[in-house]
Coordinates of C-alpha atoms in Angstrom, one line a residue:
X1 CA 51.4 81.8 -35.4
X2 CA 49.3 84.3 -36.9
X3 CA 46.9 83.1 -40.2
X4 CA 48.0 84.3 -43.4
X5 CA 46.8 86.8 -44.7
X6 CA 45.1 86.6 -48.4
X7 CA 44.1 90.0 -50.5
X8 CA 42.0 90.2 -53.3
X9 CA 40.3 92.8 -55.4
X10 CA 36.8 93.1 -56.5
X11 CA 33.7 95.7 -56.2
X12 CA 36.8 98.4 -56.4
X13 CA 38.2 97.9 -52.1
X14 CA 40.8 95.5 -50.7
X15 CA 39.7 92.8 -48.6
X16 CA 41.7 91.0 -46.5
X17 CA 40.8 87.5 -45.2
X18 CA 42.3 84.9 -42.7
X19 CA 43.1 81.5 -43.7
X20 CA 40.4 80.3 -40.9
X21 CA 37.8 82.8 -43.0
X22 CA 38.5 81.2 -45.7
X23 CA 38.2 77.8 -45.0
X24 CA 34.8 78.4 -43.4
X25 CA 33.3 80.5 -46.2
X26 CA 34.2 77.3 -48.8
X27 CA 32.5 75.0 -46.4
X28 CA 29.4 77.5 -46.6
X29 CA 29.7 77.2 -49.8
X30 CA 29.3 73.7 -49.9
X31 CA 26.4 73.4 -47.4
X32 CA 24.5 76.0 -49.8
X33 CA 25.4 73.6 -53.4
X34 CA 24.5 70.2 -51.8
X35 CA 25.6 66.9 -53.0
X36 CA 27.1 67.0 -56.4
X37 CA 27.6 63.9 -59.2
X38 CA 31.0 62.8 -59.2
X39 CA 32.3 65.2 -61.8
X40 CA 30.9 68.3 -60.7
X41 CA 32.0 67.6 -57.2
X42 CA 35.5 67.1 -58.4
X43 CA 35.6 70.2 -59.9
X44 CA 34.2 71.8 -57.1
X45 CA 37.7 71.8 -55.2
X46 CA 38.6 74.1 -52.6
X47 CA 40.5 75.6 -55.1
X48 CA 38.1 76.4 -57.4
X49 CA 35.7 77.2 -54.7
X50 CA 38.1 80.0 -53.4
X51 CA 38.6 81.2 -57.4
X52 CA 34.8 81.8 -57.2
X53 CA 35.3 83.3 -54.0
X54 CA 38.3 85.8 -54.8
X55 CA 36.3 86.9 -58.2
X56 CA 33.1 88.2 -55.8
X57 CA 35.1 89.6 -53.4
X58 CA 34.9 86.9 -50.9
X59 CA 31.1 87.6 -51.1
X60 CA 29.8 83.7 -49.9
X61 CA 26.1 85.1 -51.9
X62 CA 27.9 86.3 -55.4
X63 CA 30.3 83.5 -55.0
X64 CA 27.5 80.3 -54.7
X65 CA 25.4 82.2 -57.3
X66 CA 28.4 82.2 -59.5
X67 CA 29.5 78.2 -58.7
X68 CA 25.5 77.6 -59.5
X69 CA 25.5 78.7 -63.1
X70 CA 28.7 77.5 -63.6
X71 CA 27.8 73.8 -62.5
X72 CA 24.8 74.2 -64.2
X73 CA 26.5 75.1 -67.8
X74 CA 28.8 72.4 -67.1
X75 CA 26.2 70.0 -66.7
X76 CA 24.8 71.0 -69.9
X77 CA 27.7 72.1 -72.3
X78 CA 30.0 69.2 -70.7
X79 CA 32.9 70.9 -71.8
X80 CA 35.2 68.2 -70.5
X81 CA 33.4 65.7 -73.5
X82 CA 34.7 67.7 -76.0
X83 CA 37.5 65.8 -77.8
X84 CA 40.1 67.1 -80.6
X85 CA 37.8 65.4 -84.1
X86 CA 34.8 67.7 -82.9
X87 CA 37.0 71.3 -82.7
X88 CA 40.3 70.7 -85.0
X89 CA 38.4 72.3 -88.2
X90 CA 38.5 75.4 -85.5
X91 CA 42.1 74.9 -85.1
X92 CA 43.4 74.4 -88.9
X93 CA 45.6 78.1 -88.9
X94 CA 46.7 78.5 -85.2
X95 CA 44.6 80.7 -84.2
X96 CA 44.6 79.3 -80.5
X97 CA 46.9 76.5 -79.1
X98 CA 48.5 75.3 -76.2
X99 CA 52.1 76.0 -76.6
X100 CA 54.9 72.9 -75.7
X101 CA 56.6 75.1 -73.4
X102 CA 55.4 77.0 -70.3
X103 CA 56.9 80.1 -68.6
X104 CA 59.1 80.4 -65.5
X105 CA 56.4 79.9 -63.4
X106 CA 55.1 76.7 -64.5
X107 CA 52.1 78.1 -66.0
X108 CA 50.3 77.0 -69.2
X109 CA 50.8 78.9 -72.1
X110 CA 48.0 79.7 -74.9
X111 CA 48.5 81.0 -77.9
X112 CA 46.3 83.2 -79.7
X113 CA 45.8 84.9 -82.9
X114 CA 43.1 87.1 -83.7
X115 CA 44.1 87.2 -87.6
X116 CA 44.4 83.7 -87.9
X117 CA 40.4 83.0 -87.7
X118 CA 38.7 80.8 -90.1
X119 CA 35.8 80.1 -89.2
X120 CA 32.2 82.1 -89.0
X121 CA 30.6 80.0 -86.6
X122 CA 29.9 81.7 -83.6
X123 CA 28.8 78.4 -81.8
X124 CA 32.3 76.6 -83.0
X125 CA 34.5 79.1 -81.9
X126 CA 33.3 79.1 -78.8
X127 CA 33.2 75.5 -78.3
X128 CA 37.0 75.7 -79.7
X129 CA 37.7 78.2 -77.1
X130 CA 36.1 76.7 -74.4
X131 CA 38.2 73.3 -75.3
X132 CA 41.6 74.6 -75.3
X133 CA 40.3 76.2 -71.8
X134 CA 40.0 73.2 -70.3
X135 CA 43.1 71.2 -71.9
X136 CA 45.2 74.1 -70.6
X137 CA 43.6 73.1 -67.1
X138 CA 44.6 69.6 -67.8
X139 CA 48.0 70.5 -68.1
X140 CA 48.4 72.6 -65.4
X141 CA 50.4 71.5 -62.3
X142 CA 48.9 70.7 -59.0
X143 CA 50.0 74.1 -57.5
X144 CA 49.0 76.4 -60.5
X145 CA 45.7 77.1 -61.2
X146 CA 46.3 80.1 -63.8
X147 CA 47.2 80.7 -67.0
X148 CA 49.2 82.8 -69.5
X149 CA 48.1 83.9 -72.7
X150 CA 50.1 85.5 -75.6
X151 CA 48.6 87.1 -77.6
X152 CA 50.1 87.8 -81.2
X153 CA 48.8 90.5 -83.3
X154 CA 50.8 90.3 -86.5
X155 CA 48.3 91.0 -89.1
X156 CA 45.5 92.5 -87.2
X157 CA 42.6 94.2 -88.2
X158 CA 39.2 95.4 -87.0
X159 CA 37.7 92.9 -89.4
X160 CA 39.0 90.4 -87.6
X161 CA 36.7 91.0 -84.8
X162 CA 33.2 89.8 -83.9
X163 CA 31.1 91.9 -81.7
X164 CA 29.1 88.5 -81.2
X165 CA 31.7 86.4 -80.6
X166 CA 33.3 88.9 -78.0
X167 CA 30.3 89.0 -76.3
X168 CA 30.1 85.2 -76.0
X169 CA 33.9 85.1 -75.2
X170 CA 33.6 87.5 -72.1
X171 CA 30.7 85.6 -70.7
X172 CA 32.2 82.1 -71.0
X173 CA 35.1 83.3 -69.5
X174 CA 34.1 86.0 -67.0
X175 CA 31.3 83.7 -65.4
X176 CA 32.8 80.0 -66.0
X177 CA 36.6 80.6 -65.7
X178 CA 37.1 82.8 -62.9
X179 CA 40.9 84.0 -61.8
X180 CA 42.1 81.3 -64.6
X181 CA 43.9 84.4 -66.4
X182 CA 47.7 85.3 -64.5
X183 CA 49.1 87.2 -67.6
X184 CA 48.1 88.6 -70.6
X185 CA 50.6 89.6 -72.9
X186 CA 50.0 91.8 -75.8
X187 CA 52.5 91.4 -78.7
X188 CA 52.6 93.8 -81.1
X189 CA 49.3 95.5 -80.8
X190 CA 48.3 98.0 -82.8
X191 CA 48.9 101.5 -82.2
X192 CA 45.5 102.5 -80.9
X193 CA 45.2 100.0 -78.2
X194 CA 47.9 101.4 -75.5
X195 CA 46.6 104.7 -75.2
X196 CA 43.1 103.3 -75.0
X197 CA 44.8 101.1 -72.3
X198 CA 46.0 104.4 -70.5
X199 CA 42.6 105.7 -70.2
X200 CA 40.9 102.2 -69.2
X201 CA 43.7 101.6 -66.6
X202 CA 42.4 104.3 -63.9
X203 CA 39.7 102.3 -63.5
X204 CA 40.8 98.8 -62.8
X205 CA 42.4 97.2 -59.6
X206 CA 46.0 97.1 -59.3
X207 CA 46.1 93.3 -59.7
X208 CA 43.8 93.6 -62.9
X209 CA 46.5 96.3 -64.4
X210 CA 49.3 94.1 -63.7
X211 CA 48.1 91.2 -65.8
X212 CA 48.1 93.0 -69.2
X213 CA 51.4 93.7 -70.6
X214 CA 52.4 95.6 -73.6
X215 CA 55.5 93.8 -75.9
X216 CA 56.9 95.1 -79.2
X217 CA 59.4 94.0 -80.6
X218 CA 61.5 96.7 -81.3
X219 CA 61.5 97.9 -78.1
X220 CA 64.2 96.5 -75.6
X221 CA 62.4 97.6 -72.6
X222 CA 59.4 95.8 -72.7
X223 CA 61.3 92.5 -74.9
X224 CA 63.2 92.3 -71.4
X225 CA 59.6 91.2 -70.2
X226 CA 59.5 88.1 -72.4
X227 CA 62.8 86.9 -71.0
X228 CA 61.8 87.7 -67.6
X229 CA 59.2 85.5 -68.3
X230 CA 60.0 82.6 -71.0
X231 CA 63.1 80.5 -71.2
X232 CA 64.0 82.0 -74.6
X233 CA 65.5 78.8 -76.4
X234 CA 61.8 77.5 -76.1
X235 CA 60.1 80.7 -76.6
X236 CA 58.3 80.6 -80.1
X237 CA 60.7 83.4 -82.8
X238 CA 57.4 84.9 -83.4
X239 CA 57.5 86.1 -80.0
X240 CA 61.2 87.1 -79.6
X241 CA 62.8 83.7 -78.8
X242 CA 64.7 81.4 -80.2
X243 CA 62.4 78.6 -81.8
X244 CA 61.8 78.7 -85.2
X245 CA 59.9 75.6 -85.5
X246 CA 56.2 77.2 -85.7
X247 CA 52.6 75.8 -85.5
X248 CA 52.6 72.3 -87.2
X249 CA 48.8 71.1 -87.1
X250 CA 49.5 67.4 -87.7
X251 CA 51.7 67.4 -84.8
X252 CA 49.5 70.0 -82.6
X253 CA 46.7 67.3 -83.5
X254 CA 48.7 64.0 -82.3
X255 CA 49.5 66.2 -78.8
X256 CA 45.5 66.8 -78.4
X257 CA 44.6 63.4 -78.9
X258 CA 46.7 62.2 -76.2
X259 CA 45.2 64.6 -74.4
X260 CA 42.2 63.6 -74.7
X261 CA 42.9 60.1 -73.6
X262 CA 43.7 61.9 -70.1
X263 CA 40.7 63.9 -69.6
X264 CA 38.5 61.2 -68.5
X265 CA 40.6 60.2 -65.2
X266 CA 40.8 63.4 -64.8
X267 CA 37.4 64.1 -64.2
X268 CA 37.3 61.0 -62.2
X269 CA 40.7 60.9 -60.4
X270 CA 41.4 58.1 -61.7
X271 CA 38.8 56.1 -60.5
X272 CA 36.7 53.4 -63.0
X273 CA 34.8 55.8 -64.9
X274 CA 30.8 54.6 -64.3
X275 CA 27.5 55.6 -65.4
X276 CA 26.0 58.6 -63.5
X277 CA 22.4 59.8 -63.2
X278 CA 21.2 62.9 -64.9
X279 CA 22.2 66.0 -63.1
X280 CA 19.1 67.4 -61.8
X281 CA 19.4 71.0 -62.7
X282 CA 16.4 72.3 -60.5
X283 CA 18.1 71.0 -57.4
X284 CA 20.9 73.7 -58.7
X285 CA 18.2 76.5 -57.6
X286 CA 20.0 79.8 -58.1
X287 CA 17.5 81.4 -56.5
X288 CA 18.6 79.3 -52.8
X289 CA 21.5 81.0 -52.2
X290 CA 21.4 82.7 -48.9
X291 CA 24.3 84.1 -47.6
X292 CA 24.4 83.5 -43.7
X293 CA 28.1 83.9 -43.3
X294 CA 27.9 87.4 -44.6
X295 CA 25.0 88.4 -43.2
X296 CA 22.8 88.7 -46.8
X297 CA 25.1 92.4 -47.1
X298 CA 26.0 92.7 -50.8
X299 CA 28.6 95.1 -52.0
X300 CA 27.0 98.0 -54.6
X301 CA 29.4 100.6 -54.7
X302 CA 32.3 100.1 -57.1
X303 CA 34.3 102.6 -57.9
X304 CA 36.7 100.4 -60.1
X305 CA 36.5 97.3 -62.4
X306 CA 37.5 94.3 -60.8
X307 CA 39.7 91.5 -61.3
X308 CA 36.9 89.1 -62.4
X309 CA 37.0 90.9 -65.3
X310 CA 38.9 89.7 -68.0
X311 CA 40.2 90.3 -71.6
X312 CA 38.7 88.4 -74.3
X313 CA 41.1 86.3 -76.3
X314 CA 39.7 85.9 -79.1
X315 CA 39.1 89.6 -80.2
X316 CA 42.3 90.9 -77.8
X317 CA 39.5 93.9 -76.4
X318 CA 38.8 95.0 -72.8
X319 CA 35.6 93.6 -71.5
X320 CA 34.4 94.3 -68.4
X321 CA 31.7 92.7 -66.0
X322 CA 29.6 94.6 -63.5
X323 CA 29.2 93.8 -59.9
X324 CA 25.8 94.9 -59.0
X325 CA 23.9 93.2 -61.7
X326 CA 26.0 91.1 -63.3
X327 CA 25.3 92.8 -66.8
X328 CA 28.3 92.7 -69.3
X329 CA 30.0 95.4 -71.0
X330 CA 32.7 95.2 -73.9
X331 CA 35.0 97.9 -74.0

């Protein structure tokens, strides 16, 4: 029987590995990182591993140097502490939540609402965002490891986004939350972001284009879309379906703080939870990542954006990441 065959795009070419490549570029990944505290070894799965691996092109270098600063933010942000009574301030209006259903996939859903923000903190919307992040994760099935996001734009305005914040959105995203987007779906935008979208498209992969999708609501073509995707006796009105029940925060809150009862055995597989020593950052060296399995070649001609890249969320805009020096750039 022949391997399977796995494509993904990044550095703008195609590249096709074997199941056998694969499983030996994660375990050179793993002789390159080390021993890991429990959590961070945990979250180093070979799922995750091949997410980092997919978002650099199977590129063992970019991919390790990517894992590094992600392990090493982890171990500093600790985004898996964060609980509901430290973030639900952030989450008073519904400007981001985890939906109760999920599409026909299996897939979380988040909810987002760029008009609904509150808050000026730069520092708590971010620490909002990266907490529904990871209780979206939680929720996720064993098979899934993406995510859909809807993104509603009833009552949208350019003062309703932060240059700052966007920048701090793409970078938690792009660098700590690799290949976590499957869908983004644009609801209502406003007029002048599809033909921006016509001239940005070009330039992206054909699995980055496919992830973006434009809804109105008064158009039946693209509504079919919605029902392609969401059983519609779940699917919120505000998006076309059939439940009129909206955002309730006291019951959003009690869902959260069950939640949050599950985190911990998460992180530990439901093993006694114990004390563990300080992560010793240094021995995270991102400067020790040679790259032996692909001979220390690094891809530096791209000719299109990749599918690392990612929308941010929070302001609904194009960002874009590039591959050469790892510089960010928000579109």
């Amino acid at each position: 029987m022949s391997a399977a065959l796995k494509k993904s795009s990044s550095n703008g070419s195609d590249k096709s590995v074997t199941t056998e490549e694969q499983h030996a570029k994660i375990s050179e990944i793993r002789k390159l990182i080390g021993p890991l505290p429990e959590k961070l070894a945990i979250y180093c799965s070979d799922a995750a591993l091949t997410r980092y691996l997919r978002a650099r092109n199977w590129n063992v270098k970019k991919a390790t140097k990517m894992l590094k600063e992600t392990l090493k933010w982890r171990a500093e942000y600790k985004p898996e502490e964060i609980r509901w009574e430290e973030v639900a301030h952030e989450a008073e209006t519904g400007k981001i939540y985890r939906s109760n259903y999920i599409d026909k996939h299996g897939r979380t859903v988040l909810v987002m609402r760029p008009s609904c923000q509150n808050t000026k903190s730069t520092k708590g919307q971010i620490r909002y965002l990266v907490y529904c992040m990871e209780n979206a994760i939680l929720n996720l099935p064993p098979d899934k490891e993406q995510m859909v996001w809807l993104i509603d734009f009833n009552g949208y305005n350019l003062s309703h986004t932060s240059v700052k914040v966007t920048r701090e959105t793409a970078h938690i995203l792009q660098d700590h939350y690799p290949e976590r987007l499957g869908l983004a779906i644009l609801y209502n935008p406003p007029k002048f972001f599809e033909p921006f979208w016509k001239v940005v498209k070009p330039f992206l992969e054909p699995k980055t284009q496919n992830k973006v999708k434009f809804v109105y609501s008064d158009d039946p073509n693209s509504k079919k879309i919605m029902d392609e995707l969401f059983d519609m006796e779940k699917l919120e009105s505000a998006f076309g379906g059939n439940d009129d029940s909206g955002f309730n925060i006291s019951k959003y809150a009690e869902r959260m703080r069950e939640d949050d009862k599950r985190m911990p055995a998460f992180w530990t597989r439901g093993n006694p939870q114990s004390a563990e020593p300080p992560v010793d950052l240094n021995s995270l060296d991102l400067n020790s990542d040679s790259d032996t399995s692909d001979n220390g070649k690094v891809d530096s001609s791209p000719s299109h954006v990749s599918d690392s890249e990612t929308l941010s969320p929070s302001e609904s805009v194009i960002v874009t990441k590039g591959s050469d020096n790892d510089s960010t750039e928000v579109h």
